[in-house]
JSON list of C-alpha atoms in Angstrom, two decimals:
[
{"chain": "A", "resi": 1, "resn": "UNK", "atom": "CA", "xyz": [129.30, 38.14, 3.65]},
{"chain": "A", "resi": 2, "resn": "UNK", "atom": "CA", "xyz": [129.17, 37.16, 7.34]},
{"chain": "A", "resi": 3, "resn": "UNK", "atom": "CA", "xyz": [125.27, 37.24, 7.45]},
{"chain": "A", "resi": 4, "resn": "UNK", "atom": "CA", "xyz": [123.21, 39.16, 9.97]},
{"chain": "A", "resi": 5, "resn": "UNK", "atom": "CA", "xyz": [125.15, 39.65, 13.26]},
{"chain": "A", "resi": 6, "resn": "UNK", "atom": "CA", "xyz": [123.58, 40.11, 16.53]},
{"chain": "A", "resi": 7, "resn": "UNK", "atom": "CA", "xyz": [125.14, 40.70, 20.14]},
{"chain": "A", "resi": 8, "resn": "UNK", "atom": "CA", "xyz": [125.12, 39.51, 22.69]},
{"chain": "A", "resi": 9, "resn": "UNK", "atom": "CA", "xyz": [124.17, 35.92, 22.10]},
{"chain": "A", "resi": 10, "resn": "UNK", "atom": "CA", "xyz": [122.97, 35.51, 25.55]},
{"chain": "A", "resi": 11, "resn": "UNK", "atom": "CA", "xyz": [122.02, 38.15, 28.15]},
{"chain": "A", "resi": 12, "resn": "UNK", "atom": "CA", "xyz": [121.02, 37.54, 31.81]},
{"chain": "A", "resi": 13, "resn": "UNK", "atom": "CA", "xyz": [119.79, 40.46, 33.67]},
{"chain": "A", "resi": 14, "resn": "UNK", "atom": "CA", "xyz": [117.54, 41.40, 36.71]},
{"chain": "A", "resi": 15, "resn": "UNK", "atom": "CA", "xyz": [114.22, 42.96, 36.44]},
{"chain": "A", "resi": 16, "resn": "UNK", "atom": "CA", "xyz": [114.27, 46.62, 36.29]},
{"chain": "A", "resi": 17, "resn": "UNK", "atom": "CA", "xyz": [117.75, 46.78, 34.32]},
{"chain": "A", "resi": 18, "resn": "UNK", "atom": "CA", "xyz": [117.99, 48.27, 30.95]},
{"chain": "A", "resi": 19, "resn": "UNK", "atom": "CA", "xyz": [118.94, 45.78, 28.18]},
{"chain": "A", "resi": 20, "resn": "UNK", "atom": "CA", "xyz": [120.19, 46.73, 24.83]},
{"chain": "A", "resi": 21, "resn": "UNK", "atom": "CA", "xyz": [120.30, 44.14, 21.99]},
{"chain": "A", "resi": 22, "resn": "UNK", "atom": "CA", "xyz": [122.34, 44.92, 18.69]},
{"chain": "A", "resi": 23, "resn": "UNK", "atom": "CA", "xyz": [122.10, 43.96, 15.14]},
{"chain": "A", "resi": 24, "resn": "UNK", "atom": "CA", "xyz": [124.27, 44.40, 12.03]},
{"chain": "A", "resi": 25, "resn": "UNK", "atom": "CA", "xyz": [122.32, 43.57, 8.85]},
{"chain": "A", "resi": 26, "resn": "UNK", "atom": "CA", "xyz": [123.88, 42.18, 5.73]},
{"chain": "A", "resi": 27, "resn": "UNK", "atom": "CA", "xyz": [125.53, 44.93, 3.69]},
{"chain": "A", "resi": 28, "resn": "UNK", "atom": "CA", "xyz": [123.40, 46.35, 0.99]},
{"chain": "A", "resi": 29, "resn": "UNK", "atom": "CA", "xyz": [120.05, 45.13, 2.65]},
{"chain": "A", "resi": 30, "resn": "UNK", "atom": "CA", "xyz": [117.41, 47.96, 2.80]},
{"chain": "A", "resi": 31, "resn": "UNK", "atom": "CA", "xyz": [115.05, 46.37, 5.36]},
{"chain": "A", "resi": 32, "resn": "UNK", "atom": "CA", "xyz": [115.73, 45.32, 8.91]},
{"chain": "A", "resi": 33, "resn": "UNK", "atom": "CA", "xyz": [113.33, 43.38, 10.98]},
{"chain": "A", "resi": 34, "resn": "UNK", "atom": "CA", "xyz": [113.09, 42.74, 14.81]},
{"chain": "A", "resi": 35, "resn": "UNK", "atom": "CA", "xyz": [111.31, 39.51, 15.90]},
{"chain": "A", "resi": 36, "resn": "UNK", "atom": "CA", "xyz": [110.59, 37.84, 19.33]},
{"chain": "A", "resi": 37, "resn": "UNK", "atom": "CA", "xyz": [110.16, 34.14, 19.75]},
{"chain": "A", "resi": 38, "resn": "UNK", "atom": "CA", "xyz": [108.68, 32.59, 22.91]},
{"chain": "A", "resi": 39, "resn": "UNK", "atom": "CA", "xyz": [107.06, 29.16, 23.50]},
{"chain": "A", "resi": 40, "resn": "UNK", "atom": "CA", "xyz": [103.70, 30.75, 24.28]},
{"chain": "A", "resi": 41, "resn": "UNK", "atom": "CA", "xyz": [103.41, 33.29, 21.32]},
{"chain": "A", "resi": 42, "resn": "UNK", "atom": "CA", "xyz": [105.65, 31.88, 18.77]},
{"chain": "A", "resi": 43, "resn": "UNK", "atom": "CA", "xyz": [107.39, 34.29, 16.35]},
{"chain": "A", "resi": 44, "resn": "UNK", "atom": "CA", "xyz": [106.19, 37.81, 16.56]},
{"chain": "A", "resi": 45, "resn": "UNK", "atom": "CA", "xyz": [107.29, 40.77, 14.32]},
{"chain": "A", "resi": 46, "resn": "UNK", "atom": "CA", "xyz": [108.09, 43.75, 16.66]},
{"chain": "A", "resi": 47, "resn": "UNK", "atom": "CA", "xyz": [109.14, 46.31, 14.20]},
{"chain": "A", "resi": 48, "resn": "UNK", "atom": "CA", "xyz": [110.71, 46.78, 10.93]},
{"chain": "A", "resi": 49, "resn": "UNK", "atom": "CA", "xyz": [112.77, 49.59, 9.18]},
{"chain": "A", "resi": 50, "resn": "UNK", "atom": "CA", "xyz": [113.21, 50.50, 5.52]},
{"chain": "A", "resi": 51, "resn": "UNK", "atom": "CA", "xyz": [116.30, 52.68, 4.72]},
{"chain": "A", "resi": 52, "resn": "UNK", "atom": "CA", "xyz": [116.77, 53.28, 8.45]},
{"chain": "A", "resi": 53, "resn": "UNK", "atom": "CA", "xyz": [113.21, 54.63, 8.95]},
{"chain": "A", "resi": 54, "resn": "UNK", "atom": "CA", "xyz": [110.74, 52.66, 11.15]},
{"chain": "A", "resi": 55, "resn": "UNK", "atom": "CA", "xyz": [107.82, 51.58, 8.97]},
{"chain": "A", "resi": 56, "resn": "UNK", "atom": "CA", "xyz": [105.80, 49.34, 11.29]},
{"chain": "A", "resi": 57, "resn": "UNK", "atom": "CA", "xyz": [106.09, 49.28, 14.98]},
{"chain": "A", "resi": 58, "resn": "UNK", "atom": "CA", "xyz": [102.64, 47.89, 15.77]},
{"chain": "A", "resi": 59, "resn": "UNK", "atom": "CA", "xyz": [104.29, 44.79, 17.21]},
{"chain": "A", "resi": 60, "resn": "UNK", "atom": "CA", "xyz": [106.16, 46.56, 19.96]},
{"chain": "A", "resi": 61, "resn": "UNK", "atom": "CA", "xyz": [104.58, 45.34, 23.05]},
{"chain": "A", "resi": 62, "resn": "UNK", "atom": "CA", "xyz": [104.70, 48.73, 25.11]},
{"chain": "A", "resi": 63, "resn": "UNK", "atom": "CA", "xyz": [106.66, 51.76, 25.77]},
{"chain": "A", "resi": 64, "resn": "UNK", "atom": "CA", "xyz": [109.27, 49.93, 27.58]},
{"chain": "A", "resi": 65, "resn": "UNK", "atom": "CA", "xyz": [110.44, 48.73, 24.22]},
{"chain": "A", "resi": 66, "resn": "UNK", "atom": "CA", "xyz": [112.26, 50.99, 21.65]},
{"chain": "A", "resi": 67, "resn": "UNK", "atom": "CA", "xyz": [114.26, 50.41, 18.52]},
{"chain": "A", "resi": 68, "resn": "UNK", "atom": "CA", "xyz": [116.55, 52.63, 16.61]},
{"chain": "A", "resi": 69, "resn": "UNK", "atom": "CA", "xyz": [118.49, 52.44, 13.30]},
{"chain": "A", "resi": 70, "resn": "UNK", "atom": "CA", "xyz": [121.11, 55.29, 13.32]},
{"chain": "A", "resi": 71, "resn": "UNK", "atom": "CA", "xyz": [122.64, 53.99, 10.07]},
{"chain": "A", "resi": 72, "resn": "UNK", "atom": "CA", "xyz": [122.37, 51.38, 7.46]},
{"chain": "A", "resi": 73, "resn": "UNK", "atom": "CA", "xyz": [124.78, 48.95, 9.10]},
{"chain": "A", "resi": 74, "resn": "UNK", "atom": "CA", "xyz": [123.44, 49.09, 12.78]},
{"chain": "A", "resi": 75, "resn": "UNK", "atom": "CA", "xyz": [120.23, 48.70, 14.81]},
{"chain": "A", "resi": 76, "resn": "UNK", "atom": "CA", "xyz": [119.43, 48.49, 18.45]},
{"chain": "A", "resi": 77, "resn": "UNK", "atom": "CA", "xyz": [116.43, 47.12, 20.45]},
{"chain": "A", "resi": 78, "resn": "UNK", "atom": "CA", "xyz": [116.13, 48.46, 23.97]},
{"chain": "A", "resi": 79, "resn": "UNK", "atom": "CA", "xyz": [114.02, 47.28, 26.83]},
{"chain": "A", "resi": 80, "resn": "UNK", "atom": "CA", "xyz": [113.84, 49.73, 29.78]},
{"chain": "A", "resi": 81, "resn": "UNK", "atom": "CA", "xyz": [112.99, 48.65, 32.47]},
{"chain": "A", "resi": 82, "resn": "UNK", "atom": "CA", "xyz": [113.07, 44.95, 31.78]},
{"chain": "A", "resi": 83, "resn": "UNK", "atom": "CA", "xyz": [110.51, 42.51, 33.21]},
{"chain": "A", "resi": 84, "resn": "UNK", "atom": "CA", "xyz": [110.72, 38.67, 33.49]},
{"chain": "A", "resi": 85, "resn": "UNK", "atom": "CA", "xyz": [107.85, 38.32, 30.80]},
{"chain": "A", "resi": 86, "resn": "UNK", "atom": "CA", "xyz": [110.35, 39.86, 28.42]},
{"chain": "A", "resi": 87, "resn": "UNK", "atom": "CA", "xyz": [112.44, 36.56, 28.56]},
{"chain": "A", "resi": 88, "resn": "UNK", "atom": "CA", "xyz": [112.62, 35.37, 25.00]},
{"chain": "A", "resi": 89, "resn": "UNK", "atom": "CA", "xyz": [114.87, 34.95, 21.98]},
{"chain": "A", "resi": 90, "resn": "UNK", "atom": "CA", "xyz": [115.04, 38.09, 19.93]},
{"chain": "A", "resi": 91, "resn": "UNK", "atom": "CA", "xyz": [115.95, 37.72, 16.33]},
{"chain": "A", "resi": 92, "resn": "UNK", "atom": "CA", "xyz": [116.98, 40.32, 13.83]},
{"chain": "A", "resi": 93, "resn": "UNK", "atom": "CA", "xyz": [116.56, 39.83, 9.98]},
{"chain": "A", "resi": 94, "resn": "UNK", "atom": "CA", "xyz": [117.36, 41.66, 6.92]},
{"chain": "A", "resi": 95, "resn": "UNK", "atom": "CA", "xyz": [116.26, 41.76, 3.31]},
{"chain": "A", "resi": 96, "resn": "UNK", "atom": "CA", "xyz": [116.74, 43.49, -0.14]},
{"chain": "A", "resi": 97, "resn": "UNK", "atom": "CA", "xyz": [114.50, 45.78, -1.64]},
{"chain": "A", "resi": 98, "resn": "UNK", "atom": "CA", "xyz": [114.21, 44.02, -4.91]},
{"chain": "A", "resi": 99, "resn": "UNK", "atom": "CA", "xyz": [111.21, 42.59, -6.58]},
{"chain": "A", "resi": 100, "resn": "UNK", "atom": "CA", "xyz": [113.24, 39.58, -7.42]},
{"chain": "A", "resi": 101, "resn": "UNK", "atom": "CA", "xyz": [114.00, 38.98, -3.71]},
{"chain": "A", "resi": 102, "resn": "UNK", "atom": "CA", "xyz": [110.31, 38.18, -3.01]},
{"chain": "A", "resi": 103, "resn": "UNK", "atom": "CA", "xyz": [110.97, 39.45, 0.44]},
{"chain": "A", "resi": 104, "resn": "UNK", "atom": "CA", "xyz": [113.17, 36.69, 1.30]},
{"chain": "A", "resi": 105, "resn": "UNK", "atom": "CA", "xyz": [114.53, 37.45, 4.87]},
{"chain": "A", "resi": 106, "resn": "UNK", "atom": "CA", "xyz": [117.94, 36.45, 6.38]},
{"chain": "A", "resi": 107, "resn": "UNK", "atom": "CA", "xyz": [118.03, 35.88, 9.96]},
{"chain": "A", "resi": 108, "resn": "UNK", "atom": "CA", "xyz": [120.67, 36.36, 12.64]},
{"chain": "A", "resi": 109, "resn": "UNK", "atom": "CA", "xyz": [121.44, 33.76, 15.32]},
{"chain": "A", "resi": 110, "resn": "UNK", "atom": "CA", "xyz": [119.22, 35.35, 17.87]},
{"chain": "A", "resi": 111, "resn": "UNK", "atom": "CA", "xyz": [119.90, 36.84, 21.45]},
{"chain": "A", "resi": 112, "resn": "UNK", "atom": "CA", "xyz": [118.51, 34.69, 24.23]},
{"chain": "A", "resi": 113, "resn": "UNK", "atom": "CA", "xyz": [117.38, 37.14, 26.90]},
{"chain": "A", "resi": 114, "resn": "UNK", "atom": "CA", "xyz": [116.65, 35.92, 30.41]},
{"chain": "A", "resi": 115, "resn": "UNK", "atom": "CA", "xyz": [115.15, 38.54, 32.87]},
{"chain": "A", "resi": 116, "resn": "UNK", "atom": "CA", "xyz": [115.26, 37.27, 36.54]},
{"chain": "B", "resi": 1, "resn": "UNK", "atom": "CA", "xyz": [94.28, 39.99, 7.52]},
{"chain": "B", "resi": 2, "resn": "UNK", "atom": "CA", "xyz": [96.97, 37.50, 6.30]},
{"chain": "B", "resi": 3, "resn": "UNK", "atom": "CA", "xyz": [97.39, 34.36, 8.37]},
{"chain": "B", "resi": 4, "resn": "UNK", "atom": "CA", "xyz": [99.33, 30.99, 8.07]},
{"chain": "B", "resi": 5, "resn": "UNK", "atom": "CA", "xyz": [98.12, 27.89, 9.77]},
{"chain": "B", "resi": 6, "resn": "UNK", "atom": "CA", "xyz": [100.34, 24.85, 10.31]},
{"chain": "B", "resi": 7, "resn": "UNK", "atom": "CA", "xyz": [99.73, 21.40, 11.71]},
{"chain": "B", "resi": 8, "resn": "UNK", "atom": "CA", "xyz": [100.61, 20.97, 15.41]},
{"chain": "B", "resi": 9, "resn": "UNK", "atom": "CA", "xyz": [103.55, 19.23, 16.57]},
{"chain": "B", "resi": 10, "resn": "UNK", "atom": "CA", "xyz": [105.66, 17.57, 17.38]},
{"chain": "B", "resi": 11, "resn": "UNK", "atom": "CA", "xyz": [105.95, 15.14, 14.56]},
{"chain": "B", "resi": 12, "resn": "UNK", "atom": "CA", "xyz": [108.00, 12.22, 15.34]},
{"chain": "B", "resi": 13, "resn": "UNK", "atom": "CA", "xyz": [109.25, 9.95, 12.67]},
{"chain": "B", "resi": 14, "resn": "UNK", "atom": "CA", "xyz": [111.70, 7.08, 12.15]},
{"chain": "B", "resi": 15, "resn": "UNK", "atom": "CA", "xyz": [114.69, 7.66, 9.69]},
{"chain": "B", "resi": 16, "resn": "UNK", "atom": "CA", "xyz": [113.75, 7.08, 6.07]},
{"chain": "B", "resi": 17, "resn": "UNK", "atom": "CA", "xyz": [110.01, 7.86, 6.81]},
{"chain": "B", "resi": 18, "resn": "UNK", "atom": "CA", "xyz": [107.98, 9.98, 4.59]},
{"chain": "B", "resi": 19, "resn": "UNK", "atom": "CA", "xyz": [107.30, 13.55, 5.87]},
{"chain": "B", "resi": 20, "resn": "UNK", "atom": "CA", "xyz": [104.35, 15.79, 5.34]},
{"chain": "B", "resi": 21, "resn": "UNK", "atom": "CA", "xyz": [103.78, 19.19, 7.17]},
{"chain": "B", "resi": 22, "resn": "UNK", "atom": "CA", "xyz": [100.59, 20.78, 6.15]},
{"chain": "B", "resi": 23, "resn": "UNK", "atom": "CA", "xyz": [100.34, 24.56, 5.69]},
{"chain": "B", "resi": 24, "resn": "UNK", "atom": "CA", "xyz": [97.43, 26.57, 4.70]},
{"chain": "B", "resi": 25, "resn": "UNK", "atom": "CA", "xyz": [97.05, 30.18, 4.30]},
{"chain": "B", "resi": 26, "resn": "UNK", "atom": "CA", "xyz": [94.75, 33.16, 3.88]},
{"chain": "B", "resi": 27, "resn": "UNK", "atom": "CA", "xyz": [96.02, 36.47, 2.20]},
{"chain": "B", "resi": 28, "resn": "UNK", "atom": "CA", "xyz": [94.61, 39.63, 0.98]},
{"chain": "B", "resi": 29, "resn": "UNK", "atom": "CA", "xyz": [96.72, 39.72, -2.08]},
{"chain": "B", "resi": 30, "resn": "UNK", "atom": "CA", "xyz": [98.85, 37.35, -4.22]},
{"chain": "B", "resi": 31, "resn": "UNK", "atom": "CA", "xyz": [101.49, 35.96, -1.83]},
{"chain": "B", "resi": 32, "resn": "UNK", "atom": "CA", "xyz": [104.81, 34.45, -2.11]},
{"chain": "B", "resi": 33, "resn": "UNK", "atom": "CA", "xyz": [105.16, 31.37, -0.03]},
{"chain": "B", "resi": 34, "resn": "UNK", "atom": "CA", "xyz": [108.21, 30.27, 2.09]},
{"chain": "B", "resi": 35, "resn": "UNK", "atom": "CA", "xyz": [109.32, 27.38, 4.40]},
{"chain": "B", "resi": 36, "resn": "UNK", "atom": "CA", "xyz": [112.00, 28.37, 6.89]},
{"chain": "B", "resi": 37, "resn": "UNK", "atom": "CA", "xyz": [113.84, 25.80, 9.17]},
{"chain": "B", "resi": 38, "resn": "UNK", "atom": "CA", "xyz": [115.23, 26.38, 12.70]},
{"chain": "B", "resi": 39, "resn": "UNK", "atom": "CA", "xyz": [117.88, 23.94, 13.96]},
{"chain": "B", "resi": 40, "resn": "UNK", "atom": "CA", "xyz": [118.25, 23.88, 17.71]},
{"chain": "B", "resi": 41, "resn": "UNK", "atom": "CA", "xyz": [120.12, 26.96, 19.01]},
{"chain": "B", "resi": 42, "resn": "UNK", "atom": "CA", "xyz": [120.15, 28.71, 15.66]},
{"chain": "B", "resi": 43, "resn": "UNK", "atom": "CA", "xyz": [118.17, 31.33, 13.67]},
{"chain": "B", "resi": 44, "resn": "UNK", "atom": "CA", "xyz": [115.84, 30.53, 10.95]},
{"chain": "B", "resi": 45, "resn": "UNK", "atom": "CA", "xyz": [117.05, 29.68, 7.49]},
{"chain": "B", "resi": 46, "resn": "UNK", "atom": "CA", "xyz": [115.17, 29.81, 4.30]},
{"chain": "B", "resi": 47, "resn": "UNK", "atom": "CA", "xyz": [114.63, 26.23, 3.10]},
{"chain": "B", "resi": 48, "resn": "UNK", "atom": "CA", "xyz": [112.51, 26.92, -0.05]},
{"chain": "B", "resi": 49, "resn": "UNK", "atom": "CA", "xyz": [110.13, 29.21, -1.69]},
{"chain": "B", "resi": 50, "resn": "UNK", "atom": "CA", "xyz": [107.55, 29.50, -4.42]},
{"chain": "B", "resi": 51, "resn": "UNK", "atom": "CA", "xyz": [106.26, 32.91, -5.82]},
{"chain": "B", "resi": 52, "resn": "UNK", "atom": "CA", "xyz": [103.33, 31.87, -8.05]},
{"chain": "B", "resi": 53, "resn": "UNK", "atom": "CA", "xyz": [100.63, 29.28, -8.37]},
{"chain": "B", "resi": 54, "resn": "UNK", "atom": "CA", "xyz": [101.64, 25.68, -9.21]},
{"chain": "B", "resi": 55, "resn": "UNK", "atom": "CA", "xyz": [105.35, 26.62, -8.60]},
{"chain": "B", "resi": 56, "resn": "UNK", "atom": "CA", "xyz": [107.33, 23.88, -6.69]},
{"chain": "B", "resi": 57, "resn": "UNK", "atom": "CA", "xyz": [110.08, 24.93, -4.41]},
{"chain": "B", "resi": 58, "resn": "UNK", "atom": "CA", "xyz": [112.70, 22.34, -3.58]},
{"chain": "B", "resi": 59, "resn": "UNK", "atom": "CA", "xyz": [115.91, 22.17, -1.53]},
{"chain": "B", "resi": 60, "resn": "UNK", "atom": "CA", "xyz": [117.77, 19.32, 0.31]},
{"chain": "B", "resi": 61, "resn": "UNK", "atom": "CA", "xyz": [115.25, 16.83, -0.67]},
{"chain": "B", "resi": 62, "resn": "UNK", "atom": "CA", "xyz": [112.24, 18.95, 0.61]},
{"chain": "B", "resi": 63, "resn": "UNK", "atom": "CA", "xyz": [109.49, 19.99, -1.69]},
{"chain": "B", "resi": 64, "resn": "UNK", "atom": "CA", "xyz": [106.38, 22.08, -1.48]},
{"chain": "B", "resi": 65, "resn": "UNK", "atom": "CA", "xyz": [103.93, 23.09, -4.27]},
{"chain": "B", "resi": 66, "resn": "UNK", "atom": "CA", "xyz": [101.95, 26.19, -4.31]},
{"chain": "B", "resi": 67, "resn": "UNK", "atom": "CA", "xyz": [98.39, 25.33, -4.56]},
{"chain": "B", "resi": 68, "resn": "UNK", "atom": "CA", "xyz": [96.10, 28.43, -5.05]},
{"chain": "B", "resi": 69, "resn": "UNK", "atom": "CA", "xyz": [93.00, 26.49, -5.47]},
{"chain": "B", "resi": 70, "resn": "UNK", "atom": "CA", "xyz": [93.48, 25.09, -1.96]},
{"chain": "B", "resi": 71, "resn": "UNK", "atom": "CA", "xyz": [95.52, 27.82, -0.50]},
{"chain": "B", "resi": 72, "resn": "UNK", "atom": "CA", "xyz": [98.09, 25.45, 0.61]},
{"chain": "B", "resi": 73, "resn": "UNK", "atom": "CA", "xyz": [101.84, 24.93, 0.63]},
{"chain": "B", "resi": 74, "resn": "UNK", "atom": "CA", "xyz": [102.51, 21.45, 2.40]},
{"chain": "B", "resi": 75, "resn": "UNK", "atom": "CA", "xyz": [106.08, 20.56, 2.86]},
{"chain": "B", "resi": 76, "resn": "UNK", "atom": "CA", "xyz": [107.22, 17.10, 2.00]},
{"chain": "B", "resi": 77, "resn": "UNK", "atom": "CA", "xyz": [110.33, 14.90, 2.10]},
{"chain": "B", "resi": 78, "resn": "UNK", "atom": "CA", "xyz": [110.61, 11.37, 0.81]},
{"chain": "B", "resi": 79, "resn": "UNK", "atom": "CA", "xyz": [113.08, 9.97, 3.35]},
{"chain": "B", "resi": 80, "resn": "UNK", "atom": "CA", "xyz": [113.91, 12.01, 6.38]},
{"chain": "B", "resi": 81, "resn": "UNK", "atom": "CA", "xyz": [117.14, 11.96, 8.33]},
{"chain": "B", "resi": 82, "resn": "UNK", "atom": "CA", "xyz": [118.03, 12.34, 11.93]},
{"chain": "B", "resi": 83, "resn": "UNK", "atom": "CA", "xyz": [119.75, 15.65, 10.82]},
{"chain": "B", "resi": 84, "resn": "UNK", "atom": "CA", "xyz": [116.38, 17.01, 9.63]},
{"chain": "B", "resi": 85, "resn": "UNK", "atom": "CA", "xyz": [115.11, 17.35, 13.30]},
{"chain": "B", "resi": 86, "resn": "UNK", "atom": "CA", "xyz": [114.20, 20.90, 13.82]},
{"chain": "B", "resi": 87, "resn": "UNK", "atom": "CA", "xyz": [111.35, 23.45, 13.72]},
{"chain": "B", "resi": 88, "resn": "UNK", "atom": "CA", "xyz": [109.82, 24.20, 10.36]},
{"chain": "B", "resi": 89, "resn": "UNK", "atom": "CA", "xyz": [107.97, 27.52, 9.89]},
{"chain": "B", "resi": 90, "resn": "UNK", "atom": "CA", "xyz": [105.55, 28.24, 6.88]},
{"chain": "B", "resi": 91, "resn": "UNK", "atom": "CA", "xyz": [105.55, 31.92, 5.93]},
{"chain": "B", "resi": 92, "resn": "UNK", "atom": "CA", "xyz": [103.92, 34.23, 3.41]},
{"chain": "B", "resi": 93, "resn": "UNK", "atom": "CA", "xyz": [104.52, 37.70, 2.08]},
{"chain": "B", "resi": 94, "resn": "UNK", "atom": "CA", "xyz": [102.03, 39.68, 0.11]},
{"chain": "B", "resi": 95, "resn": "UNK", "atom": "CA", "xyz": [103.23, 42.31, -2.41]},
{"chain": "B", "resi": 96, "resn": "UNK", "atom": "CA", "xyz": [101.16, 45.24, -0.94]},
{"chain": "B", "resi": 97, "resn": "UNK", "atom": "CA", "xyz": [104.03, 47.17, 0.16]},
{"chain": "B", "resi": 98, "resn": "UNK", "atom": "CA", "xyz": [104.36, 45.73, 3.63]},
{"chain": "B", "resi": 99, "resn": "UNK", "atom": "CA", "xyz": [107.45, 43.75, 3.58]},
{"chain": "B", "resi": 100, "resn": "UNK", "atom": "CA", "xyz": [107.11, 41.70, 6.75]},
{"chain": "B", "resi": 101, "resn": "UNK", "atom": "CA", "xyz": [106.70, 38.08, 6.58]},
{"chain": "B", "resi": 102, "resn": "UNK", "atom": "CA", "xyz": [103.70, 36.35, 8.28]},
{"chain": "B", "resi": 103, "resn": "UNK", "atom": "CA", "xyz": [104.81, 33.19, 10.02]},
{"chain": "B", "resi": 104, "resn": "UNK", "atom": "CA", "xyz": [102.98, 30.25, 11.05]},
{"chain": "B", "resi": 105, "resn": "UNK", "atom": "CA", "xyz": [103.36, 28.79, 14.72]},
{"chain": "B", "resi": 106, "resn": "UNK", "atom": "CA", "xyz": [105.97, 26.30, 13.54]},
{"chain": "B", "resi": 107, "resn": "UNK", "atom": "CA", "xyz": [106.01, 22.43, 13.58]},
{"chain": "B", "resi": 108, "resn": "UNK", "atom": "CA", "xyz": [108.74, 20.58, 15.46]},
{"chain": "B", "resi": 109, "resn": "UNK", "atom": "CA", "xyz": [110.06, 17.53, 13.69]},
{"chain": "B", "resi": 110, "resn": "UNK", "atom": "CA", "xyz": [111.75, 14.78, 15.60]},
{"chain": "B", "resi": 111, "resn": "UNK", "atom": "CA", "xyz": [113.50, 12.13, 13.69]},
{"chain": "B", "resi": 112, "resn": "UNK", "atom": "CA", "xyz": [114.55, 8.98, 15.48]},
{"chain": "B", "resi": 113, "resn": "UNK", "atom": "CA", "xyz": [117.39, 6.63, 14.32]}
]
């Protein structure tokens, strides 16, 4: 398996523009997570899905952020409009819904977002 | 709520030195414990895990023992290499139905030749 795939790897945009980050989880995984990593706040959970359904979005900073999972193999995280304080590395992760997995999560390489 | 506390970094060591990175936790249930490692420019990778008290997770020369009595899961390695330079995250997951991991703030390790 190719692992969790994220695109783009790097994104530079201007304040006010819409940004869409993409994630393809590992095939067969039931859970998908979006995290944000910054120097100031460390690694934060934004939202996670189970079987394509959002379960917990309490970490989404504000209404400018939205996430969707239209099918088991694809998810998007959208920021509209983007602001400089959104600059961060965004990670996608996936995991199995098996008791034996003990919630081990597999991370993608991340998307480094810079908002000018 | 659940939380993980790690020692502040950076930790700077010479090659072949002994490494300890402290991790303590608070949890509402009975957690599974993890150490993840992040190499420069990459995503997080699972390094090791332990799912019950007194279990010892090990991988690539790293070890950590699940200590329920002290709520700790300290990471150790007997002889570090330059290639071990990375950020290390301690994390927990509680089997309450919420599948998300709770991460510590991360500890940066720098190993000098």
